[in-house]
Coordinates of C-alpha atoms (C1' of nucleotides) in Angstrom, one line a residue:
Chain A
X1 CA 110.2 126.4 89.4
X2 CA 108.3 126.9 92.1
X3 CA 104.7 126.7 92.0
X4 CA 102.5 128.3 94.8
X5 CA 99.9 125.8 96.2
X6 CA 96.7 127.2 95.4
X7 CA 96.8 128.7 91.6
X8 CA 94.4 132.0 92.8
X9 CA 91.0 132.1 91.4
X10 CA 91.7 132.2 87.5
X11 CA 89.2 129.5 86.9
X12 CA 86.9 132.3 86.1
X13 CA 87.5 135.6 84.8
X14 CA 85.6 137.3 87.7
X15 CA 88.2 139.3 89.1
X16 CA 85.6 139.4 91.9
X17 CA 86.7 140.6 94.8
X18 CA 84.2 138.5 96.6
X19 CA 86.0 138.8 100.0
X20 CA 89.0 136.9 98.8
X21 CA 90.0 139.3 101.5
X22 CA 91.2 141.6 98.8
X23 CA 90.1 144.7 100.3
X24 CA 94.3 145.9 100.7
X25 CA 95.5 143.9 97.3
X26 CA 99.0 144.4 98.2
X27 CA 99.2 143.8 101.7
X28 CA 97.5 140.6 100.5
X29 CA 101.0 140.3 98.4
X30 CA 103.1 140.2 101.1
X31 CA 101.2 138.3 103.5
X32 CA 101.1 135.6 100.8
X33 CA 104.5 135.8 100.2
X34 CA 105.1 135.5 103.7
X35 CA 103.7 132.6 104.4
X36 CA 105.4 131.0 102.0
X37 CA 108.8 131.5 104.0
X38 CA 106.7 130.6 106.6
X39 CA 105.7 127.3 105.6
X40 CA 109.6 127.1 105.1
X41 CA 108.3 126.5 100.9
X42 CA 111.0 129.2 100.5
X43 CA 114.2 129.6 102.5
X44 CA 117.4 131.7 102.0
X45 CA 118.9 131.6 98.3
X46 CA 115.3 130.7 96.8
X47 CA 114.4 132.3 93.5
X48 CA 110.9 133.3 93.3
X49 CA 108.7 133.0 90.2
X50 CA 109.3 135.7 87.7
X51 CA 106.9 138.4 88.8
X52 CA 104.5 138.2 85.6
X53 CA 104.2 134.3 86.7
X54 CA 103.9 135.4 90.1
X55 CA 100.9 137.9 89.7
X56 CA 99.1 135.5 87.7
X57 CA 99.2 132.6 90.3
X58 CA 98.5 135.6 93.7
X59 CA 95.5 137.1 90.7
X60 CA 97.4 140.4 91.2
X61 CA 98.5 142.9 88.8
X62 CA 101.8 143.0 88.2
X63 CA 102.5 146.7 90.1
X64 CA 100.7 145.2 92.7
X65 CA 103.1 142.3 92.9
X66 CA 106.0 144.5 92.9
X67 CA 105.2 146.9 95.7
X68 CA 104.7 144.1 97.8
X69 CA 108.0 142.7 96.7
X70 CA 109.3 145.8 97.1
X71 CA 108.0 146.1 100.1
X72 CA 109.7 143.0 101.4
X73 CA 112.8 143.9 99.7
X74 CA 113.4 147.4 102.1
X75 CA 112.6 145.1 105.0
X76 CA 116.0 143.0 103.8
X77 CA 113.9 140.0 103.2
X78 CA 114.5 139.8 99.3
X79 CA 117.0 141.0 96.9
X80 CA 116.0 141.6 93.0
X81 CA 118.7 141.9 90.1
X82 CA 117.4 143.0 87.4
X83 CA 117.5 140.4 84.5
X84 CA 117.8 137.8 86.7
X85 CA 115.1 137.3 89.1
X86 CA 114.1 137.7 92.7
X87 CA 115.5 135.8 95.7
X88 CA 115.0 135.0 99.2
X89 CA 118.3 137.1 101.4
X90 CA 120.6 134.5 102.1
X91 CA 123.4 134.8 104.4
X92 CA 123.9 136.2 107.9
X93 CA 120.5 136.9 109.2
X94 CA 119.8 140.8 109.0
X95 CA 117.1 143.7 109.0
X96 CA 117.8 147.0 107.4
X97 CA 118.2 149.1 110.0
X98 CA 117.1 152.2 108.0
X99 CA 113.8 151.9 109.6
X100 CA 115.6 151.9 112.9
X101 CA 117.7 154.8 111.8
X102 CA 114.7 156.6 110.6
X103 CA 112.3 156.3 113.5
X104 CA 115.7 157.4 115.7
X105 CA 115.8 160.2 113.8
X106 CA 111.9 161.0 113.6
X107 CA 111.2 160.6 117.3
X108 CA 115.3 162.1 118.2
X109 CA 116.5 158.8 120.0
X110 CA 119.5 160.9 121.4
X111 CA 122.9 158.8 121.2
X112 CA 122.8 157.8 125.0
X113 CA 119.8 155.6 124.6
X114 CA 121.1 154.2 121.9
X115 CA 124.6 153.9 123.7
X116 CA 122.1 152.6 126.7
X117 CA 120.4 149.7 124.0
X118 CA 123.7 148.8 122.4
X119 CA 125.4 148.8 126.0
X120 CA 122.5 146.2 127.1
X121 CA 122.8 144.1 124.4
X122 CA 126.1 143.7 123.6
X123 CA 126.7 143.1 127.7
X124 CA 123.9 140.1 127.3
X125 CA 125.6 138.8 124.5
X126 CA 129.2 138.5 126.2
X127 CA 127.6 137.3 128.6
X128 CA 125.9 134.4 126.3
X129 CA 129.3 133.6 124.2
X130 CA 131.2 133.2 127.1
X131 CA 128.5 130.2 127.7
X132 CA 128.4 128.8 123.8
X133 CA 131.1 130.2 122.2
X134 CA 132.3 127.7 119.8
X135 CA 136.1 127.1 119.1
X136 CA 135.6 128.7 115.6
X137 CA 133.9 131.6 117.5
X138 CA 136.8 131.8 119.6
X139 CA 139.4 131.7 116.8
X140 CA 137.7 134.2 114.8
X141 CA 137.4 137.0 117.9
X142 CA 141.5 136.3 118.1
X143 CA 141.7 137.2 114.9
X144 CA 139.8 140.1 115.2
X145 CA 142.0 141.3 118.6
X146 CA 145.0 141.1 116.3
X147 CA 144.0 143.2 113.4
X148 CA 143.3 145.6 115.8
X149 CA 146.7 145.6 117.1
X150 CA 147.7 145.7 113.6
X151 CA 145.7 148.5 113.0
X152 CA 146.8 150.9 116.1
X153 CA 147.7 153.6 114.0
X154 CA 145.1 153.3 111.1
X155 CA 141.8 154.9 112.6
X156 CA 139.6 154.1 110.1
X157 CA 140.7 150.7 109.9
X158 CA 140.8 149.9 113.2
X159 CA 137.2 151.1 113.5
X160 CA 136.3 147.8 111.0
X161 CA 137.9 145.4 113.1
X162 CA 136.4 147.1 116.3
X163 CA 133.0 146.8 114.7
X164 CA 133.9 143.1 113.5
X165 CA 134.7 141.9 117.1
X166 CA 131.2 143.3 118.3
X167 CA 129.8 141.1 115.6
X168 CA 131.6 138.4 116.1
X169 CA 131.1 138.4 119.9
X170 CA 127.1 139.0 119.0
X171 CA 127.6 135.6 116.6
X172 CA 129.3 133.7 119.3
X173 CA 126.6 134.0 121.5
X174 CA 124.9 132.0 119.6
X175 CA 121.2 133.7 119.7
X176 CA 120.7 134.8 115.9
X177 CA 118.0 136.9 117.4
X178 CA 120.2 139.0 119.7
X179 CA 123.1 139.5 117.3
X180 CA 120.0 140.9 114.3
X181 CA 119.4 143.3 117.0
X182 CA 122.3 144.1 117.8
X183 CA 123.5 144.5 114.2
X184 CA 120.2 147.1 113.7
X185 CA 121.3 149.0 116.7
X186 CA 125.3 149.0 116.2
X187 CA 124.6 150.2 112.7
X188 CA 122.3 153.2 113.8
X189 CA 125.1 154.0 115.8
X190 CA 128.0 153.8 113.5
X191 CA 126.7 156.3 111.1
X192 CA 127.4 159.2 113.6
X193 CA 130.7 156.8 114.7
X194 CA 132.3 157.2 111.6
X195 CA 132.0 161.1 111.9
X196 CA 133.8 161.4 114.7
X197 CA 136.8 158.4 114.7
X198 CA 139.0 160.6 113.1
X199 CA 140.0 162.2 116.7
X200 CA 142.4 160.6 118.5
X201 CA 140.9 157.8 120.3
X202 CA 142.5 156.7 123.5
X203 CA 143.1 153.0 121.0
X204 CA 145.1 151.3 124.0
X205 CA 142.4 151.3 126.2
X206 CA 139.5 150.6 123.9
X207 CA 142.3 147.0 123.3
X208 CA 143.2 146.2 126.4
X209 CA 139.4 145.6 127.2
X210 CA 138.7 144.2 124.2
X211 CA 141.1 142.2 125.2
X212 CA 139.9 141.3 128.6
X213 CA 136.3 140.8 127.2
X214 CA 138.1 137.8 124.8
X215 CA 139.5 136.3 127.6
X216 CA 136.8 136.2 129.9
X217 CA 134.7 134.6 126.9
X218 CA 137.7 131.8 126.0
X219 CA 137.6 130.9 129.8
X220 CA 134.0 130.6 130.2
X221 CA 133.5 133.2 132.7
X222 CA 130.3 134.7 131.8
X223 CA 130.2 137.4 134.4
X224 CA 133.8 138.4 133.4
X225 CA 132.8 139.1 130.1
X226 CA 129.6 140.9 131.1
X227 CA 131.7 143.3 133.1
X228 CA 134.3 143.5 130.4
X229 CA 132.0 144.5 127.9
X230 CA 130.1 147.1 130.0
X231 CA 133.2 148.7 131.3
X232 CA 134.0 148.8 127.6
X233 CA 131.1 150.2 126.2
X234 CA 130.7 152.9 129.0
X235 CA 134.0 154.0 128.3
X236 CA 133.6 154.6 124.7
X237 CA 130.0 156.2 125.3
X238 CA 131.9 159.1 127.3
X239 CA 134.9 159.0 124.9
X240 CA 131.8 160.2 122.2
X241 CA 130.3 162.2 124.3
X242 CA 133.3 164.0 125.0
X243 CA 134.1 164.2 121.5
X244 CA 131.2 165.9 120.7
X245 CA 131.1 168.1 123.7
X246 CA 134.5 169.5 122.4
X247 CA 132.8 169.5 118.8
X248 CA 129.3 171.1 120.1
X249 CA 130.0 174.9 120.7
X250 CA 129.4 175.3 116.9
X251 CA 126.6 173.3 116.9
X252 CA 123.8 175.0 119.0
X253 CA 120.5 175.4 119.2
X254 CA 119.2 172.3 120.9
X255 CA 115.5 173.7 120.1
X256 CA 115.3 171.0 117.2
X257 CA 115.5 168.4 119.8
X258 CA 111.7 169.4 120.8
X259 CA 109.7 166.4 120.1
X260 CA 112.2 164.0 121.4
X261 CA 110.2 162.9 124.1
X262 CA 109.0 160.3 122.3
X263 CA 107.6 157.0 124.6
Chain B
X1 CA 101.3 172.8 102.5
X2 CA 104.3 171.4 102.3
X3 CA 106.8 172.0 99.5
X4 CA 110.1 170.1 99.4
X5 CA 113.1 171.9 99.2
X6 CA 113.6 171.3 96.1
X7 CA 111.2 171.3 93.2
X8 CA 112.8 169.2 91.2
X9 CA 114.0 169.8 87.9
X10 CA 110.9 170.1 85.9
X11 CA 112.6 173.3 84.7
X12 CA 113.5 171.2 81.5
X13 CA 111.8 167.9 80.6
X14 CA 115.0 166.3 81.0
X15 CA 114.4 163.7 83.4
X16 CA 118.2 163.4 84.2
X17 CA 118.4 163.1 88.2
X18 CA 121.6 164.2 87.4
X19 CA 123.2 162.1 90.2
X20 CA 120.3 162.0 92.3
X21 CA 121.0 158.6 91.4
X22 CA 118.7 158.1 88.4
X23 CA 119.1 154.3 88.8
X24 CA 116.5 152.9 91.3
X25 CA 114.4 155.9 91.2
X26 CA 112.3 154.6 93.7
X27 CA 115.2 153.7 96.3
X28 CA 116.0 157.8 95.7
X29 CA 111.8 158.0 96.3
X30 CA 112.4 156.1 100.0
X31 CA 115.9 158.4 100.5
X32 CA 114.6 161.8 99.7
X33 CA 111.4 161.2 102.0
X34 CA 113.4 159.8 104.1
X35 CA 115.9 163.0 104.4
X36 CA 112.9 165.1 105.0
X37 CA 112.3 162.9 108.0
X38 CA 115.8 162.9 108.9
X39 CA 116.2 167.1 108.5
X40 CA 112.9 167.6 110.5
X41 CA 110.6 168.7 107.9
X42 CA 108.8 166.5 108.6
X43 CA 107.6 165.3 112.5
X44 CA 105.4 162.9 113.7
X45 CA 101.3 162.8 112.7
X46 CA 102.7 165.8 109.7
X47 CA 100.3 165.3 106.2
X48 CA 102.5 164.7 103.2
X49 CA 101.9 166.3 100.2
X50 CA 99.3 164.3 98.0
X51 CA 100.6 161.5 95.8
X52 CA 100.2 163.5 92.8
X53 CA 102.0 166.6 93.3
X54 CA 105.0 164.9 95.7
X55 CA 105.4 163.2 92.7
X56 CA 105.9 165.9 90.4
X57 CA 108.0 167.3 92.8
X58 CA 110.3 164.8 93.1
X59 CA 110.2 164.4 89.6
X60 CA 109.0 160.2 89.5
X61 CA 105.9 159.2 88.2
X62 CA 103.1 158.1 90.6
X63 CA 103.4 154.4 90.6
X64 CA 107.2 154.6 91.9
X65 CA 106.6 157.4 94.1
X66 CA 103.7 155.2 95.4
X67 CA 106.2 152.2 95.4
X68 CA 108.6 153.8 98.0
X69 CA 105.8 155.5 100.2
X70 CA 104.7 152.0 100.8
X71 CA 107.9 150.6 101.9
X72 CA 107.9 153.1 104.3
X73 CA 104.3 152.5 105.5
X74 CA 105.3 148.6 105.5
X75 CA 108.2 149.2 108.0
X76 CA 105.6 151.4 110.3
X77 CA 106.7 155.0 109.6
X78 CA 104.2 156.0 107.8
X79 CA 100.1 155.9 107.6
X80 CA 98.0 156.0 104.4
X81 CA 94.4 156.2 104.8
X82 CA 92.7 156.3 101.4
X83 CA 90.2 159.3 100.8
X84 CA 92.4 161.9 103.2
X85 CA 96.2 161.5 103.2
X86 CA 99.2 159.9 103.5
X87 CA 100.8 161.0 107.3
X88 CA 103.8 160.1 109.4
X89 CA 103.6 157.6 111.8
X90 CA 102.6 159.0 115.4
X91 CA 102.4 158.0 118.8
X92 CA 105.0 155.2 120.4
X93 CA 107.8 154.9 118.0
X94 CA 107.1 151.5 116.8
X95 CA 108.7 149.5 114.0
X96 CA 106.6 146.8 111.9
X97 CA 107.6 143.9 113.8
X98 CA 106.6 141.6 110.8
X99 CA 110.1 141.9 109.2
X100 CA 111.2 140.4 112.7
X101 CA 109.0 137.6 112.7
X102 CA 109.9 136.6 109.1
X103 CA 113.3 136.9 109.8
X104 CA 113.0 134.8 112.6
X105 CA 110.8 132.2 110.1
X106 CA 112.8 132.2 107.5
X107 CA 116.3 131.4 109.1
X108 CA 114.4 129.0 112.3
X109 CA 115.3 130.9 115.3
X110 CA 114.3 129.0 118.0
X111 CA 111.7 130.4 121.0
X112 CA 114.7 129.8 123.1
X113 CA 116.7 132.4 121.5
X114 CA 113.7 134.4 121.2
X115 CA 113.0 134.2 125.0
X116 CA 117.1 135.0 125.4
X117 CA 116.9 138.2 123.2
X118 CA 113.9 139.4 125.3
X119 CA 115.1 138.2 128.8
X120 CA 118.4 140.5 128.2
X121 CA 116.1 143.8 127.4
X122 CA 113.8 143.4 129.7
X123 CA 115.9 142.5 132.4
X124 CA 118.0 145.6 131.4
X125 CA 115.1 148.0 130.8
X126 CA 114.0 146.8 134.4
X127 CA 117.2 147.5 135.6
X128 CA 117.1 151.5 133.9
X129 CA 113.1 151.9 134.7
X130 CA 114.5 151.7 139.0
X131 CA 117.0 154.4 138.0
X132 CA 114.6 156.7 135.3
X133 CA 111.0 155.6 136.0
X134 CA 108.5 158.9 137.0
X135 CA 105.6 158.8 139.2
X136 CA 103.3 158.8 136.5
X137 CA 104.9 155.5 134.8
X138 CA 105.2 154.1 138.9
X139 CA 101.6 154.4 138.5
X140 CA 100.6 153.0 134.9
X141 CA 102.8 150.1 136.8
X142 CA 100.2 149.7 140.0
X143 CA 97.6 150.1 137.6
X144 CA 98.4 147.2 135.8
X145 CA 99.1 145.0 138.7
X146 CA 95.5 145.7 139.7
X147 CA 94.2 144.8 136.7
X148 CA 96.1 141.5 136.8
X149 CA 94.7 140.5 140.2
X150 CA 91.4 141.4 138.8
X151 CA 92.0 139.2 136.1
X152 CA 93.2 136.3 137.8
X153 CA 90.2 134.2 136.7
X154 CA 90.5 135.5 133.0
X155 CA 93.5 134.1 131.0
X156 CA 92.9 136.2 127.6
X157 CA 92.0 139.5 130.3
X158 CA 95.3 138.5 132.7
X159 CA 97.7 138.6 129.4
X160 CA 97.0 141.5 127.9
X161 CA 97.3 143.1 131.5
X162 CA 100.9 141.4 131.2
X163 CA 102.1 142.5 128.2
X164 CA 100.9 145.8 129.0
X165 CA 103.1 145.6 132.1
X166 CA 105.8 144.8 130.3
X167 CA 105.3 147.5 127.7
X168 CA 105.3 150.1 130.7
X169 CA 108.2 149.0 132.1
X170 CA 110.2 149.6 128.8
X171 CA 108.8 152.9 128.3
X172 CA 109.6 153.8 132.1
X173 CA 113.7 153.2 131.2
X174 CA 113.5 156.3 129.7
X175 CA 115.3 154.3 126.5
X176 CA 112.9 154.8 123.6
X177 CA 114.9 152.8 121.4
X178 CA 115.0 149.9 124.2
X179 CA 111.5 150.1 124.6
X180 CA 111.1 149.9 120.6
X181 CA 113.0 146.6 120.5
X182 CA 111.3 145.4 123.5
X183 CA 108.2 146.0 121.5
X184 CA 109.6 143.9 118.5
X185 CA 110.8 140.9 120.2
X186 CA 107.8 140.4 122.2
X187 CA 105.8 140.7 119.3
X188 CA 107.1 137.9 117.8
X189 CA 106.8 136.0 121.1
X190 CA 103.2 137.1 121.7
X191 CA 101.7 135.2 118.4
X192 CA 103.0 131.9 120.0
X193 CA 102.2 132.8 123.3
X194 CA 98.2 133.4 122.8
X195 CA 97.9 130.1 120.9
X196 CA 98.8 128.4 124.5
X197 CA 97.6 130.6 127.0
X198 CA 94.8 129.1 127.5
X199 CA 95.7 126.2 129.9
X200 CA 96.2 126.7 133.1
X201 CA 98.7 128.9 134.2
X202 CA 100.7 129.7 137.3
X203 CA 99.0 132.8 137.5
X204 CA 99.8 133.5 141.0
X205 CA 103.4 133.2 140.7
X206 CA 103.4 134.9 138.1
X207 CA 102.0 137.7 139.3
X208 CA 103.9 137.6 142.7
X209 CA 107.0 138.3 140.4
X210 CA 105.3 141.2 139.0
X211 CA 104.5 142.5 142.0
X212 CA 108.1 142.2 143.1
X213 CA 109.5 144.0 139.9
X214 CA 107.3 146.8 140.6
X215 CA 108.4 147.3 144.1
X216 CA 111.6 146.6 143.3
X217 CA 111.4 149.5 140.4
X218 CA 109.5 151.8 142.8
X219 CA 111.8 151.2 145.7
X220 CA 114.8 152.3 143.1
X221 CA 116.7 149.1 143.8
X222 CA 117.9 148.5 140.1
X223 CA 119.3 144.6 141.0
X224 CA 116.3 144.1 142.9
X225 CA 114.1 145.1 139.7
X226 CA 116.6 142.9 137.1
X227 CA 117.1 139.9 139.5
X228 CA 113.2 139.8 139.7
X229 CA 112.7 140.4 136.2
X230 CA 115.2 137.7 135.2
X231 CA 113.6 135.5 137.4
X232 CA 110.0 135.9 136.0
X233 CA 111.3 135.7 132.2
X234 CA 112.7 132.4 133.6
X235 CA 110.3 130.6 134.7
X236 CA 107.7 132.5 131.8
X237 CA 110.1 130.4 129.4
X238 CA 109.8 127.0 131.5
X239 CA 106.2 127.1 131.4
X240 CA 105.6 127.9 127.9
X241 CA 108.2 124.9 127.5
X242 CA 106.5 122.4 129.3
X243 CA 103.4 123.6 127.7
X244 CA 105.1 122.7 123.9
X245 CA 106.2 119.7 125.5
X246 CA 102.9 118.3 126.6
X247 CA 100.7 119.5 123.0
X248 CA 102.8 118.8 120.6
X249 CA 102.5 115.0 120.4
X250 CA 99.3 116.2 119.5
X251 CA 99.9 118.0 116.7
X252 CA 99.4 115.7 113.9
X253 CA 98.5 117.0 110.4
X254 CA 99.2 120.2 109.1
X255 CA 99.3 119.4 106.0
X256 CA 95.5 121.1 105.9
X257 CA 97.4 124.2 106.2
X258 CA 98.7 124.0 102.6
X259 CA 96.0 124.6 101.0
X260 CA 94.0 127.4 103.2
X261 CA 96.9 129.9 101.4
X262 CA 93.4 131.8 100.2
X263 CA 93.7 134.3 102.9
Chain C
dC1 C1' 70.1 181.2 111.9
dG2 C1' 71.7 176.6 112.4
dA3 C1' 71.9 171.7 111.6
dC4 C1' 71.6 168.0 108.6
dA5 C1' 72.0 165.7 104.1
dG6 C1' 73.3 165.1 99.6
dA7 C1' 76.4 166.5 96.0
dT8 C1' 81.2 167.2 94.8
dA9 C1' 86.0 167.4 94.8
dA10 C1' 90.2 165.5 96.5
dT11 C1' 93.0 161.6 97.7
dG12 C1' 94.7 157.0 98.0
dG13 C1' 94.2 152.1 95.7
dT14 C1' 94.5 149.3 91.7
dT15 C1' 94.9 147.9 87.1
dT16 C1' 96.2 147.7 82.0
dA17 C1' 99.6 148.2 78.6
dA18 C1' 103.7 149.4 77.0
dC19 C1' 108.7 150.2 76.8
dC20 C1' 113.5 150.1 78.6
dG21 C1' 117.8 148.0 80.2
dA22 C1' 120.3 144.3 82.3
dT23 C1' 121.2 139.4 82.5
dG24 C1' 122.2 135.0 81.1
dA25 C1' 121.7 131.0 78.1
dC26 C1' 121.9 129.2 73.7
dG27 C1' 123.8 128.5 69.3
dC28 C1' 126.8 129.6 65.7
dG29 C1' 131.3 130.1 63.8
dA30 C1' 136.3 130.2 64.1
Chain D
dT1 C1' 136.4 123.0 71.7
dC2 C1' 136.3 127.7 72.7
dG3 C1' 134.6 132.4 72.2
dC4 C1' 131.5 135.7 70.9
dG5 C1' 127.1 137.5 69.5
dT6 C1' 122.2 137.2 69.4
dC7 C1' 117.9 136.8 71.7
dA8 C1' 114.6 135.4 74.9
dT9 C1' 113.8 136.4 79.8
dC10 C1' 113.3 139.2 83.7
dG11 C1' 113.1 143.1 86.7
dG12 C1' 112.6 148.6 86.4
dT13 C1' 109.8 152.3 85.1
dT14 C1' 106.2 155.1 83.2
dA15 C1' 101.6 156.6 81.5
dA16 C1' 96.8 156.8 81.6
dA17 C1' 92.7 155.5 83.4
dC18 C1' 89.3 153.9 86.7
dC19 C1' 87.6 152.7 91.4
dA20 C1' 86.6 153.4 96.5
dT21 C1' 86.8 156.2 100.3
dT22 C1' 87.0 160.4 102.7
dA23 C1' 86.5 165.3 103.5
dT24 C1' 84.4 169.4 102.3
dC25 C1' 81.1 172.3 100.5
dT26 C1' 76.5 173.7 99.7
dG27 C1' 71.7 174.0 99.8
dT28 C1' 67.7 173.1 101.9
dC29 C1' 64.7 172.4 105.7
dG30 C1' 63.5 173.0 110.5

DNA sequence: CGACAGATAATGGTTTAACCGATGACGCGA
DNA sequence: TCGCGTCATCGGTTAAACCATTATCTGTCG
């Protein structure tokens, strides 16, 4: 069990707010809680306290406790299953990206800045693997090129290799930062992706420099790879935007599109 | 006054979601507010309904309705002030960046990483703010230069004139959801960077690369901009470095730090 | 008639207490 | 020894009530 260094102020009864700092009770919660991971007294695949436990030690109520777990939770930070406690995400570092998807949709990121963000990122982390890839990186983005050869004629399937090379190539990069981001922003994207994949997509092409972008990466050519990936990425931003052009004509009125000026 | 779509089915007392999901009623809380975002019924600085009556509406009881508004106020889309209302976020899209900086706590990502993941947006976001960047962000630039040279003498003054600078050159790339990650990342970076900012600097080549990002963005020369932007991030990273280097034999004990958990 | 101040209502913030459903471990029996 | 059922544990949710802050209304005074 874990027990959290200073037991709260139960010594008395006095639920006295003093200036514990209480004034926002939950945010209290999850700063708490935070520094907890930060004092690395929790890492990934912890278990918590059971939340009665919990309250008790933090001197909060137990709703109080559980918004701010909750709160951590819908950030991807913890993961509760019912019956059996709460624990610290494990696993590939990730955010949600609902938060990104929602303040996309709030302030109407339009797809080209995103395509513009992903494009940037994804360039920058080619550019990075080509430098650190490790030989199990490498093996794994083979893998990757050959499902999707595998999968020429399966859309939908080839779509989940596509998006599993990206990853990979984010992994290989080795900046866990960079591929989080990229992860938040390729998943934004993807959403509106999957709409659209059923099309014929010009599948060659999109291989070939997949391809290329492998093989600058396995021969350490940084610069290759950054080109690789850009020339990629551009490519399949005007393959979307075409597809929707060619889908838009029903859609009309831009009008909605209003307070997209955001920044 | 806003009325969601749909009342809710407070027609019968049957609390039967049918499949609105009636499992985690407050995840369907955080998805139905989060559709009104998404369809536009909602905007930017828009007054939700009061906790009471959204909650009746969306047929939840307070406490979970409460539950998932404040997931959504913890991942910076929405703003509660006790007494008046709860309303959605406004201004520059921004995301919490506290789920970042756990993240990065909780799984050790390294400042180097850090300083990669924000070397490739900046340098990108230089690279779009040459192409995109109007006269009035070209100015919000020169402003900020001034204020640096007029801040030469003041380290505390001189970086918040610098991460201002920064902060307009991602909003003048025209990339919202660039400028939003920018925001994150450097975030993160900031909390460590004030600790240290106090030593000496190389303020005046720091500032001559500012300068040269500025013309370089104003003169529409997009390698000009990245090359000098890449170069600054550089040699921003170095420092801070050698800084760590040199303090942290110093930093003995921190066990004190356990105990100070009172907040 | 207007401006200020106090009263009042509305709203978010928090807690207590209770019940439900899922999970998992323990022990009993075959 | 293995399998199954029971039961304690734990998260999930709700209801009712009270507190603190804010906004608004109202009445009085200048």
């Amino acid at each position: 069990m874990l027990d959290i260094g200073v037991t709260n102020s139960n010594d008395k009864n006095h639920k006295v707010k003093g200036r514990t700092s209480s004034g926002p009770t939950i945010e209290d919660v999850v700063a708490r809680v935070s520094d907890l991971i930060k004092q690395e007294r929790l890492g990934p695949g912890d278990r918590l306290p059971p939340e009665r436990e919990l309250a008790k030690q933090l001197g909060v109520s137990r709703p109080s406790l559980r918004t701010g777990l909750r709160a951590l939770s819908s950030m991807g930070l913890l993961k509760s299953r019912q019956g059996s406690g709460t624990y610290v995400a494990d696993g590939t570092p990730t955010l949600d990206s609902e938060p990104l998807r929602l303040l996309a949709a709030l302030h109407g990121f339009s797809v080209v800045h995103m395509f513009e963000a992903r494009s940037i990122l994804e360039v920058g982390a080619a550019g990075l693997a080509a430098e650190h890839a490790t030989p199990e990186q490498l093996a794994t983005l083979a893998e990757e090129i050959a499902e999707m050869y595998a999968a020429l004629g399966d859309p939908q399937q080839y779509l989940v290799h596509d998006v599993r090379f990206h990853r990979a190539v984010a992994a290989a990069s080795g900046s866990p930062m960079l591929a989080t981001l990229i992860e938040m922003v390729s998943s934004v994207l993807y959403e509106r992706r999957r709409e659209t994949v059923e099309r014929k997509h010009d599948f060659r092409g999109s291989l070939d420099l997949h391809q290329q972008v492998y093989r600058a990466i396995r021969a350490r050519q940084p610069e290759e790879a950054r080109a690789a990936m850009r020339e990629h990425l551009l490519r399949a931003q005007q393959a979307f935007a075409r597809e929707c052009e060619a889908e838009i004509p029903a859609q009309v009125s831009e009008d909605s599109k209003v307070q997209n000026v955001g920044v």
